[in-house]
Tab-separated table of C-alpha atoms in Angstrom:
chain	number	residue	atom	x	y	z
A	78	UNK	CA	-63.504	-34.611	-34.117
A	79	UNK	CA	-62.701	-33.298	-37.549
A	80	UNK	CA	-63.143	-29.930	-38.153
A	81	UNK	CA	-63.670	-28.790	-41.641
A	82	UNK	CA	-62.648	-25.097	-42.817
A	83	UNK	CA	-63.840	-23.860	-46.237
A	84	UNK	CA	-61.954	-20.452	-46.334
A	85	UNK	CA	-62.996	-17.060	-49.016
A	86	UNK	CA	-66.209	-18.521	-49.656
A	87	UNK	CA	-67.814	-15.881	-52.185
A	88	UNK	CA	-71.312	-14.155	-51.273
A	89	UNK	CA	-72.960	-12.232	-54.043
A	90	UNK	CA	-74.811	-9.146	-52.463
A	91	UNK	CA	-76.672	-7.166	-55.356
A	92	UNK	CA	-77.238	-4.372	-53.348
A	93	UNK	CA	-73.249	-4.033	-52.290
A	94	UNK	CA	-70.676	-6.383	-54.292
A	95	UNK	CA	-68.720	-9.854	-54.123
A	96	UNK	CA	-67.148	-10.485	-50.299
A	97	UNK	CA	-65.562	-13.375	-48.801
A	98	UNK	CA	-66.760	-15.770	-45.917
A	99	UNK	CA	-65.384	-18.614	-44.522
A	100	UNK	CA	-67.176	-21.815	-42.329
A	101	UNK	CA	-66.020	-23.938	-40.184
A	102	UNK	CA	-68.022	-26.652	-38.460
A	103	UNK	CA	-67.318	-30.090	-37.104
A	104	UNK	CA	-68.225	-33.507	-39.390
A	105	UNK	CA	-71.639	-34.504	-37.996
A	106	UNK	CA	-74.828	-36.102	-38.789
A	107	UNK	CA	-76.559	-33.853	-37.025
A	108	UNK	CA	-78.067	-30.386	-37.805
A	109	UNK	CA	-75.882	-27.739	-36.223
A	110	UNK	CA	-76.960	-24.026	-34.851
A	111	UNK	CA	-75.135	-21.559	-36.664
A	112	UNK	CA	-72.935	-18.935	-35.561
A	113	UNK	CA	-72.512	-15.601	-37.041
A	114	UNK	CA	-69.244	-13.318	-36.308
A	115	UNK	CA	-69.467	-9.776	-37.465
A	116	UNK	CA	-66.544	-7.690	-37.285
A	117	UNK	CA	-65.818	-4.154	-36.392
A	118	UNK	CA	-64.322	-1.194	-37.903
A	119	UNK	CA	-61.046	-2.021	-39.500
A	120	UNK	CA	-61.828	-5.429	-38.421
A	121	UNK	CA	-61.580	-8.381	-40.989
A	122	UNK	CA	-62.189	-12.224	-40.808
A	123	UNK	CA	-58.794	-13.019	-40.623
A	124	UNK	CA	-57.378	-10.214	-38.509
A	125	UNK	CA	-55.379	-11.907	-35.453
A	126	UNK	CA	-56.637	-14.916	-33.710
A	127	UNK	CA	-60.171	-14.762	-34.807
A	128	UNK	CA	-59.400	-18.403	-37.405
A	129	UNK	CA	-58.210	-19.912	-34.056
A	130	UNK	CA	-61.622	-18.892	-32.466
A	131	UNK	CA	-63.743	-20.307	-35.532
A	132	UNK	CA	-62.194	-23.687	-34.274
A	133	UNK	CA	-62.901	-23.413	-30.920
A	134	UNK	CA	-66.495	-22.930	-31.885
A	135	UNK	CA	-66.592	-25.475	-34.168
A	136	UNK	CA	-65.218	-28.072	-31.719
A	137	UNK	CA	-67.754	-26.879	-29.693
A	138	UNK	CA	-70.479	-27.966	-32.369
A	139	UNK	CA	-71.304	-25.277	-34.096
A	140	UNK	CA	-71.216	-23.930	-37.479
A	141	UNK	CA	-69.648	-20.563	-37.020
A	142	UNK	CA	-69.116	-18.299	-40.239
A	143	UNK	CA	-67.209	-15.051	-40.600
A	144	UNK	CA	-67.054	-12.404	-43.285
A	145	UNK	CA	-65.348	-9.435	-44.778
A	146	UNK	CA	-68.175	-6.773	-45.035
A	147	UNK	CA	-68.184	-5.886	-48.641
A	148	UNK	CA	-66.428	-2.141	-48.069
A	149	UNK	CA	-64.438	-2.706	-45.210
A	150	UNK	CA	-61.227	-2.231	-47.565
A	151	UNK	CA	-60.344	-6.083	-48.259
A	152	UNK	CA	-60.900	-7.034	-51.722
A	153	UNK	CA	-61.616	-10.917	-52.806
A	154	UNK	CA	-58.647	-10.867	-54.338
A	155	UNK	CA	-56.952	-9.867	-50.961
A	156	UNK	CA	-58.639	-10.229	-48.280
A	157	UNK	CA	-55.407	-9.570	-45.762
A	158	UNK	CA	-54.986	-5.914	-46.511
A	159	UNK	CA	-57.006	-2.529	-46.851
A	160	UNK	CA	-56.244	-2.599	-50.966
A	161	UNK	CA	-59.456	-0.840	-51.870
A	162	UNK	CA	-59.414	2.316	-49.428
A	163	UNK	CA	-62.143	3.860	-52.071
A	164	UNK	CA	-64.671	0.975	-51.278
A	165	UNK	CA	-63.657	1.765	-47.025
A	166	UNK	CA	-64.366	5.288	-47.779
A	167	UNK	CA	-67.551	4.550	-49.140
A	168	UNK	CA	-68.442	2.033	-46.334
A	169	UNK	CA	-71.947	2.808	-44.478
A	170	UNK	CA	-74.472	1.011	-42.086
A	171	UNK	CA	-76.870	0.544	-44.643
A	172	UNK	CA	-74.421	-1.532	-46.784
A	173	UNK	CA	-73.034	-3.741	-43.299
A	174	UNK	CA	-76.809	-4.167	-42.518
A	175	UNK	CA	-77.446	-5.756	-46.607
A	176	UNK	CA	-74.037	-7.476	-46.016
A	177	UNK	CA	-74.883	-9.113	-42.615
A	178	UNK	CA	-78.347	-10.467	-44.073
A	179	UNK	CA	-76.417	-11.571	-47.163
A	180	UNK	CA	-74.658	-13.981	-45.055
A	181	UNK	CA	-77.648	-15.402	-42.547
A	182	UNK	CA	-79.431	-16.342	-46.052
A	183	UNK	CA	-76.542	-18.188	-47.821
A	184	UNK	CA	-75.703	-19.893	-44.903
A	185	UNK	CA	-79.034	-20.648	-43.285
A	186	UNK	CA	-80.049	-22.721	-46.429
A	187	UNK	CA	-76.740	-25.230	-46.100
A	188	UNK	CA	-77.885	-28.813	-45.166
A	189	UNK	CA	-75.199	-29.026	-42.451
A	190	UNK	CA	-77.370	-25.944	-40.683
A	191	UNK	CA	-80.100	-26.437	-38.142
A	192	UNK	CA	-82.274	-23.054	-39.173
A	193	UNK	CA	-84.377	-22.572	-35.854
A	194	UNK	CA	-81.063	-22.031	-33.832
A	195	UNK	CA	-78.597	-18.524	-35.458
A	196	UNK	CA	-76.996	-16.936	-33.098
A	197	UNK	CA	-75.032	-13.451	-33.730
A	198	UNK	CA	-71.641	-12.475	-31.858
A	199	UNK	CA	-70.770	-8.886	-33.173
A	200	UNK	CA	-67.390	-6.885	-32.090
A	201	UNK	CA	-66.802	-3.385	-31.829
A	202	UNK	CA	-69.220	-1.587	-34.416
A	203	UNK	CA	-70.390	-4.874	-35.678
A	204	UNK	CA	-71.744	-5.066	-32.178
A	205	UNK	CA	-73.999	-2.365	-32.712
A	206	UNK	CA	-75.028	-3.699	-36.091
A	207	UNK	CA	-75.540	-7.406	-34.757
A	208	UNK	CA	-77.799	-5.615	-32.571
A	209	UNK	CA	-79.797	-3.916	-35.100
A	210	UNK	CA	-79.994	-7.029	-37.075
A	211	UNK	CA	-81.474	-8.940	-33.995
A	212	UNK	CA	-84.140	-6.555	-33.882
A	213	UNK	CA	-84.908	-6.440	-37.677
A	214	UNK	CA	-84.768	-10.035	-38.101
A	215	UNK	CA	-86.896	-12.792	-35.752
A	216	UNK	CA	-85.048	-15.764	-37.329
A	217	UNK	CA	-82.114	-14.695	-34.652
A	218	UNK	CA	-82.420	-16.475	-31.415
A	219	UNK	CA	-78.836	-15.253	-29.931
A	220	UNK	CA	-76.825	-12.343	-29.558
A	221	UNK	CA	-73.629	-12.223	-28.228
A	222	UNK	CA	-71.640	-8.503	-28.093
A	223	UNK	CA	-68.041	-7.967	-27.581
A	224	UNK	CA	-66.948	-4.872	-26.890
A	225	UNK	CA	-69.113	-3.322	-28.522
A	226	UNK	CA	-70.928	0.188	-28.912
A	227	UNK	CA	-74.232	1.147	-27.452
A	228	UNK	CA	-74.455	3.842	-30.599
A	229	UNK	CA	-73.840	3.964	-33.822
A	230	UNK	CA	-73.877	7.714	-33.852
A	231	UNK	CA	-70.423	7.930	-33.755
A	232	UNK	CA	-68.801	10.828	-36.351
A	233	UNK	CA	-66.589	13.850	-35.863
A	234	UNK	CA	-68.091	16.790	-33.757
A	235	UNK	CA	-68.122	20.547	-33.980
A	236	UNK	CA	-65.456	21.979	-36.292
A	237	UNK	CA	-64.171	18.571	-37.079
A	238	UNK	CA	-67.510	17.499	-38.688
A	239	UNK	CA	-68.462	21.140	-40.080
A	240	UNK	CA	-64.059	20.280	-41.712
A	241	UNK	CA	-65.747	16.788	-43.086
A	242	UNK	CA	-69.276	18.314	-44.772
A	243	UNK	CA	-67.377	20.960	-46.295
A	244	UNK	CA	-63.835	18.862	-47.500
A	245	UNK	CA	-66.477	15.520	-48.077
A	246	UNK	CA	-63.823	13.432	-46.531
A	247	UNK	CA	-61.887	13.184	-43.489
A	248	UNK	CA	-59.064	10.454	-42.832
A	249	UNK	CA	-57.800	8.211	-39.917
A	250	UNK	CA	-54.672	6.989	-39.879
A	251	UNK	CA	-54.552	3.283	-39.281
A	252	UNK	CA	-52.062	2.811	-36.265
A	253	UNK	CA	-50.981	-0.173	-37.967
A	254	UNK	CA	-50.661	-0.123	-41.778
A	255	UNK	CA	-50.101	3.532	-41.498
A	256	UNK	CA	-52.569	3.672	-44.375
A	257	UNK	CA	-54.718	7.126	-44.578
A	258	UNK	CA	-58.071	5.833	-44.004
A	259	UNK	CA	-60.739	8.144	-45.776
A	260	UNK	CA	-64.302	8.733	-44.877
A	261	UNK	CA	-66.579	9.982	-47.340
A	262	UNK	CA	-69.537	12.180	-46.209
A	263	UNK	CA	-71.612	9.523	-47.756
A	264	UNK	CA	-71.564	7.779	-44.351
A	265	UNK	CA	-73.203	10.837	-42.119
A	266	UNK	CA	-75.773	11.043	-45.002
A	267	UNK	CA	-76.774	7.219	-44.957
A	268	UNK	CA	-76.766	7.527	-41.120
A	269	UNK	CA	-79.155	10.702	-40.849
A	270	UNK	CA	-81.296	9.423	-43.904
A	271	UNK	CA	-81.865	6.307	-41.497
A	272	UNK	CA	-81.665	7.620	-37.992
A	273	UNK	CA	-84.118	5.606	-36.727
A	274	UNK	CA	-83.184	1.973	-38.256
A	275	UNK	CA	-80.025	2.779	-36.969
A	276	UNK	CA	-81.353	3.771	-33.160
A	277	UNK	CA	-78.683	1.342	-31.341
A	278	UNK	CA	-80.191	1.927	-27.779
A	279	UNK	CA	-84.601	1.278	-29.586
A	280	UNK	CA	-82.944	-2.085	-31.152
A	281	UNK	CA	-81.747	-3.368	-28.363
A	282	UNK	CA	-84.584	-2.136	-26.027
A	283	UNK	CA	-87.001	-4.207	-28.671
A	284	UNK	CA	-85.010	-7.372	-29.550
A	285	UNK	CA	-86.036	-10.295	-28.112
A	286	UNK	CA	-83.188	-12.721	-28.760
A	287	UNK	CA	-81.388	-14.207	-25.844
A	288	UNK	CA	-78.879	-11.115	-25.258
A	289	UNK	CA	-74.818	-11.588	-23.743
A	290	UNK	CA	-72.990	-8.903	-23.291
A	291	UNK	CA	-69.094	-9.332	-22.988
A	292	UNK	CA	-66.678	-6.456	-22.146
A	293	UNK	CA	-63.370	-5.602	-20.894
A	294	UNK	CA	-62.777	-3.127	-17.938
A	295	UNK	CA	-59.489	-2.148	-19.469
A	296	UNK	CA	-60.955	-1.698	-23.492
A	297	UNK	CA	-59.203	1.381	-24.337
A	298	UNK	CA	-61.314	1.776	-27.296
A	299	UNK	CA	-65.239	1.489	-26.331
A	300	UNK	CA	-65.133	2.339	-22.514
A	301	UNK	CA	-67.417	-0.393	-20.318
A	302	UNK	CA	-69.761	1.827	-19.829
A	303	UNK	CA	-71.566	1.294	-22.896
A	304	UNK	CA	-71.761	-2.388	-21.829
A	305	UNK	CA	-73.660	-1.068	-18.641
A	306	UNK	CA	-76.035	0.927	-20.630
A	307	UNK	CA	-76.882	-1.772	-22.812
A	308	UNK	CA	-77.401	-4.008	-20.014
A	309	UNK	CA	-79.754	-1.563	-18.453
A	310	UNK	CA	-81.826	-0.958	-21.820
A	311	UNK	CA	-82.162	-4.773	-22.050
A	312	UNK	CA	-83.056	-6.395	-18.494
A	313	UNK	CA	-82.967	-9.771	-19.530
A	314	UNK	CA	-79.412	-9.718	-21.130
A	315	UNK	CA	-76.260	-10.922	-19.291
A	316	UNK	CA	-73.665	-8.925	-18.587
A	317	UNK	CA	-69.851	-10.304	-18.208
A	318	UNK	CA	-67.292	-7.853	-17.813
A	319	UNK	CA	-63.414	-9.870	-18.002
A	320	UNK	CA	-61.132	-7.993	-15.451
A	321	UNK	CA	-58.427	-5.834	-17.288
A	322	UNK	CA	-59.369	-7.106	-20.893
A	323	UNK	CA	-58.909	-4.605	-23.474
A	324	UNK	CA	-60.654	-3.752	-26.780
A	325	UNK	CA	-59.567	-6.799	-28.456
A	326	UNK	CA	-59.195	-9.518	-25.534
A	327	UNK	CA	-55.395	-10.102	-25.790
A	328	UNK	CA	-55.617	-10.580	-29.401
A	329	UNK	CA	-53.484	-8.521	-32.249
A	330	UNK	CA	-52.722	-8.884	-35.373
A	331	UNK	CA	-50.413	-10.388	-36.427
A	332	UNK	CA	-51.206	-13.187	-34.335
A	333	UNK	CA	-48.656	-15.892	-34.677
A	334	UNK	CA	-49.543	-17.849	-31.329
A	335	UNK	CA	-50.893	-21.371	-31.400
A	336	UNK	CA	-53.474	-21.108	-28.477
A	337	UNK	CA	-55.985	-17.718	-27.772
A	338	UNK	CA	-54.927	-15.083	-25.746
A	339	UNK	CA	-56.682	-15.811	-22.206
A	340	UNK	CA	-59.121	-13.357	-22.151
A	341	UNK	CA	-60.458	-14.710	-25.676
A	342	UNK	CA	-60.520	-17.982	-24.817
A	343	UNK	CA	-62.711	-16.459	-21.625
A	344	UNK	CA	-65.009	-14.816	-23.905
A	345	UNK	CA	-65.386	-18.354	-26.137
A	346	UNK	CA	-65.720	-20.510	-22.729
A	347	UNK	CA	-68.382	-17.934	-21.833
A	348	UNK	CA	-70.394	-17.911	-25.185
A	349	UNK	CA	-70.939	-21.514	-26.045
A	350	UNK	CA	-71.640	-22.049	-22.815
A	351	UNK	CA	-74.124	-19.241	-23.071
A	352	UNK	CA	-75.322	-20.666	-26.112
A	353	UNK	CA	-75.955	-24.356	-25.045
A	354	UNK	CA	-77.513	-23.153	-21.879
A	355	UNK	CA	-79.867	-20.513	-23.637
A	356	UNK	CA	-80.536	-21.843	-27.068
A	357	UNK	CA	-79.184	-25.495	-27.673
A	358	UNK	CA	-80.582	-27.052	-24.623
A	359	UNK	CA	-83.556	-24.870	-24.185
């Protein structure tokens, strides 16, 4: 089956600015369901293996799209590196949220997309904001979380955060650029100005899209246990936990391996066959 990739794909967002996407879906007559991947904080759509997962869901017959959320540091010009850390600083959920929807409209209205079937697979953070999404918008009949949070109140605390209201910016060194990573006070503000939108734990009590959850026992970053709570705020979801996977599920960046990392290609086995049995074959 030929797969066709179209790669940095621009989407217009008024409310934000330019980002990239790319789509890759099998040559077909038919109408296809489409797939939305949503990154996570300092996540991009090509960090690691994630191309090599667009295929796999493509061969699967789907059209799966990823994106660069318009301040998560990548520019259009390059969409590899963190070269706008002023646009990362200035990053906020209200901005991911525009970003996401951004996406699900440009896409939904391609000929090669069959409209009544969008499913959203968030990772990390974008977990929590697929989530939200879900609950905002009926049109999603899917949702598939890896790793992800079960809040998105997640900022410095005590003297830390009384350091960032007073300085306006505090910075996180990325363990792997080295880069200085600011964070404008901006973001608390958007958060508490929308507390409520934002409400991680209501969204995913309310949504009523056919709910996976996948996590890793071994995720070093967002501990299982917020897979278990979102499991038991949502009854009807299905919980997967992959033995000893961590954050990213074997995958780093740079990835220069021809085939997933097993407990990826675990986590793709398990969602399309989540998604055929849920929402294709329904």
């Amino acid at each position: 089956m030929k797969i066709t990739k179209k790669q940095n794909i621009i989407i217009s967002n008024p409310e934000t600015r330019n980002f990239l996407a790319d789509a890759f879906y099998p040559e077909t007559e038919k109408k296809l369901p489409l797939i939305v991947f949503v990154h996570g904080y300092k996540g991009y759509k090509d960090w690691g293996a994630w191309n090599l997962m667009a295929e796999k869901f493509a061969e699967a017959g789907f059209f799966f799209v990823k994106f660069n959320f318009s301040h998560n540091g990548t520019t259009v010009e390059d969409p590899h590196n963190f070269a706008d850390l002023e646009a990362f600083g200035n990053n906020n959920y209200s901005k991911e949220l525009s970003d996401l929807l951004a996406v699900i409209n440009y896409f939904v209205k391609d000929a090669k997309v069959d409209d009544q079937k969008i499913i959203l697979i968030g990772h990390s953070r974008g977990g929590g904001i697929s989530i939200v999404n879900t609950y905002e918008d009926e049109r999603i009949n899917g949702l598939i979380t890896l790793a992800s949070v079960d809040s998105l109140e997640r900022f410095p605390k005590n003297e830390a955060f009384e350091n960032w209201k007073k300085a306006g910016v505090y910075y996180v060194v990325n363990g792997r650029t080295k880069q200085e990573m600011p964070h404008y006070y901006q973001f608390f503000e958007d958060f508490e100005k929308n507390e409520h939108r934002f409400d991680v734990e209501r969204a995913t009590e309310m949504a009523k899209a056919h709910f996976l959850i996948i996590h890793g026992t071994n995720d070093e970053s967002v501990g299982v246990k917020n897979a278990e709570h979102l499991h038991i705020l949502h009854p009807n979801s299905e919980l997967f936990l992959i033995e000893n996977a961590n954050h990213t599920f074997g995958a780093k960046e740079p990835w220069e391996e021809e085939n997933l990392p097993g407990d990826l290609s675990k986590v793709v086995e398990k969602s399309i066959e989540f998604i055929n049995d849920k929402i294709v074959n329904e």
